[in-house]
Structures are given as C-alpha cells and as structure tokens.
C-alpha cells in the first residue's frame, strides 16, 4: 500500500515537472468535483429619472401693456351759441292837433297807410310798408284803450306799452314803433303831414328797418269833447331775420348729454387704469374696455361739432340781423 502511494507521488511530481495537467485527467483520477454554485445577486443599475416637481406657475413672459387711446377734446366747440333777441320799441311823443273851429275830415285806415308810404317814397326812396293784420289789431287796441281810460300816452295807466300790445296781438317782432295823434286833422293827408312835420314822428315813418304797418283811427269822446285818435304801429317781424332750427338745437343738447355721460365713464375707466400696475393681469382688460368706448365718443364729438358749427352760423346771422335792425 505504501509502495502504491509512493508511485502516485512520483507520477504527480513527474507531471508537475512537465508543467501541464489535464483537468479531465485529474477528474478521472481523483474523482468528479462538484462545481461551486456561487449565487450572485445581480446588481441592477437603474437609471433614475429625476423628475422636476410639477408647478402651476406659467413661464414668465414679458407683458406688453396696451396703450390707451386719447379721447377727443371738446374745448367748448360743442357748445351752441345763444340767439340774442334785442327787441326795440320806438315811441316819439304823442302829437296833439290844435282844436279846429270846423269839423275835421274823416280819417281812414287805408288813406293813412297810402300817405305814409308816399312819404317814405318821396323822402329817401324807402320801400312801401306792407299792411299787417296783427299790427292793425295792435293799433285798434291802443285807440280803444285810450278812449276807454282817457289817456294819451304810449304807456297806459296800468303800465301796458307797445311791446305788450304787440304780444297781445300775436306779433313777433324785432322792432316795433308807434305814432299817436289826437285832434282834428285835415283828413288822412293832414294827419300824416302833421306827423312828418314832427322830427320824432318823421323819423319813425322813414325808418328803413320797418317792413310792416298797422293803422287804427277812431272818433270818440276825449276830455269832454268829440275828437279823433289815430295810431300808426310799425314793425320789423322776427321772420325777417334768419331762423335758427330748434330741432337741431334739441339734437345738440341731447348729444351733449350723451357725451357728458360717456366722458364720465371714460374718466372712471382712466382712473381705474392709472391705479393698476401695467404687469397686472387685469391691466390690458381695463385698457381694452377704455379703448372700446373712445371711438364712439370721439365720433359723437366730431358729429356734434359739425352740427354746432352749422347751428352757430345761423345764430350769428340772426344776431347780426338783430343788431343791424336795431341800429347797433
């Protein structure tokens, strides 16, 4: 047994010396070796995705503020002018005729008007006056009132004057004038001649601004004796001057009310914009609301400005006519 072991050792030494060994040979010689079962837990390298936390904040963008439009300025250019109606009353002192020893001739409305127009033609070539029914009524009311209240003045004891009578007669005027005569005259030509010989009455008859006339004559008891009263009522009707359209004026006034309301709304919106930072999310909303109002506001101002210009031109023409007629 010992000898066998020596022989095996000798063989191994021989192989080592040869420098080689066969695994198969060793397995067959020594016996089968069980392979080591090394249970290695595999290392799994997982690439971790670093996820950024979700956020509700939107990316910051540079806000471009909307520019507010500029409302048109009115500068008083939508204010209509006011027509100035300067009514003039011309009343030279009443004319008394000296008492006549014989009865006077009859006075007539038609004759007085004809001799009056003849005097205007002969003394300056002035146009003939047109008989006006309202002025005839005006003159007749004066004759009746003087007989009734026994006075001979342009203003009655109760304070009623030529302007009041013209209003009562429904005569719209720029100028009215009145000549009075009391006494016995040599007919229609005689009373007109008497007026023409009196500077104040003459000026009234020859006043170039007059266009219309009314006359009344009457015979009655005055201061205890029967005598004549004659009245000339002169006038320049209001219709002689350019008219101003009241409907246009009403439209201007209505537009101005609307403009004032829009302006107040714009001012409130502008104050809201001014108190808001330009980077505020509501800023552009306020500006857009403001800008939505401005075009309509500006258009209405321009429309009204044109209407007012037309209206004011008519008012200026009317006022110029009044001033000319009044001798101003």
PDB file of N, CA, C and O in Angstrom, residues 95-121:
ATOM      1  N   UNK A  95     -98.668 163.263 -30.524  1.00  0.00           N
ATOM      2  CA  UNK A  95     -98.888 164.503 -31.273  1.00  0.00           C
ATOM      3  C   UNK A  95    -100.329 164.969 -31.101  1.00  0.00           C
ATOM      4  O   UNK A  95    -101.273 164.257 -31.430  1.00  0.00           O
ATOM      5  N   UNK A  96    -100.471 166.170 -30.582  1.00  0.00           N
ATOM      6  CA  UNK A  96    -101.803 166.769 -30.425  1.00  0.00           C
ATOM      7  C   UNK A  96    -102.023 167.844 -31.510  1.00  0.00           C
ATOM      8  O   UNK A  96    -101.142 168.666 -31.743  1.00  0.00           O
ATOM      9  N   UNK A  97    -103.164 167.797 -32.086  1.00  0.00           N
ATOM     10  CA  UNK A  97    -103.535 168.829 -33.064  1.00  0.00           C
ATOM     11  C   UNK A  97    -104.314 169.940 -32.355  1.00  0.00           C
ATOM     12  O   UNK A  97    -105.050 169.686 -31.399  1.00  0.00           O
ATOM     13  N   UNK A  98    -104.125 171.130 -32.824  1.00  0.00           N
ATOM     14  CA  UNK A  98    -104.870 172.241 -32.237  1.00  0.00           C
ATOM     15  C   UNK A  98    -106.350 172.092 -32.556  1.00  0.00           C
ATOM     16  O   UNK A  98    -106.716 171.622 -33.651  1.00  0.00           O
ATOM     17  N   UNK A  99    -107.234 172.451 -31.650  1.00  0.00           N
ATOM     18  CA  UNK A  99    -108.677 172.337 -31.919  1.00  0.00           C
ATOM     19  C   UNK A  99    -109.085 173.140 -33.153  1.00  0.00           C
ATOM     20  O   UNK A  99    -108.614 174.258 -33.378  1.00  0.00           O
ATOM     21  N   UNK A 100    -109.919 172.545 -33.969  1.00  0.00           N
ATOM     22  CA  UNK A 100    -110.397 173.186 -35.194  1.00  0.00           C
ATOM     23  C   UNK A 100    -111.794 173.772 -34.981  1.00  0.00           C
ATOM     24  O   UNK A 100    -112.654 173.138 -34.342  1.00  0.00           O
ATOM     25  N   UNK A 101    -112.036 174.994 -35.512  1.00  0.00           N
ATOM     26  CA  UNK A 101    -113.365 175.594 -35.348  1.00  0.00           C
ATOM     27  C   UNK A 101    -114.435 174.898 -36.156  1.00  0.00           C
ATOM     28  O   UNK A 101    -115.631 175.009 -35.865  1.00  0.00           O
ATOM     29  N   UNK A 102    -114.018 174.182 -37.189  1.00  0.00           N
ATOM     30  CA  UNK A 102    -114.993 173.471 -38.024  1.00  0.00           C
ATOM     31  C   UNK A 102    -114.706 171.983 -37.923  1.00  0.00           C
ATOM     32  O   UNK A 102    -113.567 171.570 -37.652  1.00  0.00           O
ATOM     33  N   UNK A 103    -115.709 171.136 -38.152  1.00  0.00           N
ATOM     34  CA  UNK A 103    -115.496 169.699 -38.060  1.00  0.00           C
ATOM     35  C   UNK A 103    -114.383 169.235 -39.001  1.00  0.00           C
ATOM     36  O   UNK A 103    -114.243 169.753 -40.118  1.00  0.00           O
ATOM     37  N   UNK A 104    -113.564 168.299 -38.515  1.00  0.00           N
ATOM     38  CA  UNK A 104    -112.456 167.784 -39.327  1.00  0.00           C
ATOM     39  C   UNK A 104    -112.947 166.753 -40.317  1.00  0.00           C
ATOM     40  O   UNK A 104    -114.047 166.222 -40.196  1.00  0.00           O
ATOM     41  N   UNK A 105    -112.077 166.487 -41.292  1.00  0.00           N
ATOM     42  CA  UNK A 105    -112.390 165.456 -42.280  1.00  0.00           C
ATOM     43  C   UNK A 105    -112.270 164.078 -41.634  1.00  0.00           C
ATOM     44  O   UNK A 105    -111.622 163.881 -40.598  1.00  0.00           O
ATOM     45  N   UNK A 106    -112.864 163.123 -42.286  1.00  0.00           N
ATOM     46  CA  UNK A 106    -112.832 161.739 -41.789  1.00  0.00           C
ATOM     47  C   UNK A 106    -111.456 161.129 -42.020  1.00  0.00           C
ATOM     48  O   UNK A 106    -110.821 161.349 -43.055  1.00  0.00           O
ATOM     49  N   UNK A 107    -111.019 160.338 -41.050  1.00  0.00           N
ATOM     50  CA  UNK A 107    -109.764 159.586 -41.184  1.00  0.00           C
ATOM     51  C   UNK A 107    -110.087 158.140 -41.540  1.00  0.00           C
ATOM     52  O   UNK A 107    -111.070 157.571 -41.050  1.00  0.00           O
ATOM     53  N   UNK A 108    -109.227 157.552 -42.388  1.00  0.00           N
ATOM     54  CA  UNK A 108    -109.412 156.146 -42.783  1.00  0.00           C
ATOM     55  C   UNK A 108    -108.096 155.380 -42.643  1.00  0.00           C
ATOM     56  O   UNK A 108    -107.015 155.952 -42.791  1.00  0.00           O
ATOM     57  N   UNK A 109    -108.203 154.097 -42.390  1.00  0.00           N
ATOM     58  CA  UNK A 109    -107.013 153.240 -42.276  1.00  0.00           C
ATOM     59  C   UNK A 109    -106.280 153.188 -43.607  1.00  0.00           C
ATOM     60  O   UNK A 109    -105.053 153.366 -43.681  1.00  0.00           O
ATOM     61  N   UNK A 110    -107.044 152.966 -44.677  1.00  0.00           N
ATOM     62  CA  UNK A 110    -106.422 152.853 -45.999  1.00  0.00           C
ATOM     63  C   UNK A 110    -105.725 154.132 -46.395  1.00  0.00           C
ATOM     64  O   UNK A 110    -104.588 154.111 -46.884  1.00  0.00           O
ATOM     65  N   UNK A 111    -106.345 155.268 -46.159  1.00  0.00           N
ATOM     66  CA  UNK A 111    -105.742 156.537 -46.550  1.00  0.00           C
ATOM     67  C   UNK A 111    -104.467 156.832 -45.773  1.00  0.00           C
ATOM     68  O   UNK A 111    -103.472 157.296 -46.347  1.00  0.00           O
ATOM     69  N   UNK A 112    -104.463 156.562 -44.496  1.00  0.00           N
ATOM     70  CA  UNK A 112    -103.260 156.817 -43.680  1.00  0.00           C
ATOM     71  C   UNK A 112    -102.090 155.959 -44.170  1.00  0.00           C
ATOM     72  O   UNK A 112    -100.952 156.435 -44.273  1.00  0.00           O
ATOM     73  N   UNK A 113    -102.354 154.704 -44.483  1.00  0.00           N
ATOM     74  CA  UNK A 113    -101.283 153.820 -44.968  1.00  0.00           C
ATOM     75  C   UNK A 113    -100.758 154.323 -46.311  1.00  0.00           C
ATOM     76  O   UNK A 113     -99.525 154.368 -46.532  1.00  0.00           O
ATOM     77  N   UNK A 114    -101.632 154.716 -47.218  1.00  0.00           N
ATOM     78  CA  UNK A 114    -101.188 155.176 -48.537  1.00  0.00           C
ATOM     79  C   UNK A 114    -100.343 156.451 -48.432  1.00  0.00           C
ATOM     80  O   UNK A 114     -99.290 156.555 -49.074  1.00  0.00           O
ATOM     81  N   UNK A 115    -100.772 157.421 -47.621  1.00  0.00           N
ATOM     82  CA  UNK A 115     -99.998 158.654 -47.480  1.00  0.00           C
ATOM     83  C   UNK A 115     -98.668 158.399 -46.751  1.00  0.00           C
ATOM     84  O   UNK A 115     -97.672 159.059 -47.037  1.00  0.00           O
ATOM     85  N   UNK A 116     -98.669 157.429 -45.867  1.00  0.00           N
ATOM     86  CA  UNK A 116     -97.412 157.069 -45.157  1.00  0.00           C
ATOM     87  C   UNK A 116     -96.400 156.510 -46.146  1.00  0.00           C
ATOM     88  O   UNK A 116     -95.221 156.901 -46.151  1.00  0.00           O
ATOM     89  N   UNK A 117     -96.842 155.595 -47.009  1.00  0.00           N
ATOM     90  CA  UNK A 117     -95.925 155.001 -47.991  1.00  0.00           C
ATOM     91  C   UNK A 117     -95.475 156.033 -49.024  1.00  0.00           C
ATOM     92  O   UNK A 117     -94.325 155.981 -49.496  1.00  0.00           O
ATOM     93  N   UNK A 118     -96.347 156.967 -49.347  1.00  0.00           N
ATOM     94  CA  UNK A 118     -95.960 158.036 -50.281  1.00  0.00           C
ATOM     95  C   UNK A 118     -94.880 158.903 -49.665  1.00  0.00           C
ATOM     96  O   UNK A 118     -93.908 159.303 -50.338  1.00  0.00           O
ATOM     97  N   UNK A 119     -94.993 159.182 -48.371  1.00  0.00           N
ATOM     98  CA  UNK A 119     -93.978 159.985 -47.687  1.00  0.00           C
ATOM     99  C   UNK A 119     -92.640 159.246 -47.651  1.00  0.00           C
ATOM    100  O   UNK A 119     -91.579 159.868 -47.812  1.00  0.00           O
ATOM    101  N   UNK A 120     -92.658 157.946 -47.479  1.00  0.00           N
ATOM    102  CA  UNK A 120     -91.414 157.152 -47.465  1.00  0.00           C
ATOM    103  C   UNK A 120     -90.747 157.181 -48.844  1.00  0.00           C
ATOM    104  O   UNK A 120     -89.523 157.267 -48.949  1.00  0.00           O
ATOM    105  N   UNK A 121     -91.563 157.115 -49.882  1.00  0.00           N
ATOM    106  CA  UNK A 121     -91.009 157.119 -51.241  1.00  0.00           C
ATOM    107  C   UNK A 121     -90.414 158.468 -51.589  1.00  0.00           C
ATOM    108  O   UNK A 121     -89.355 158.555 -52.245  1.00  0.00           O
TER     109      UNK A 121
END
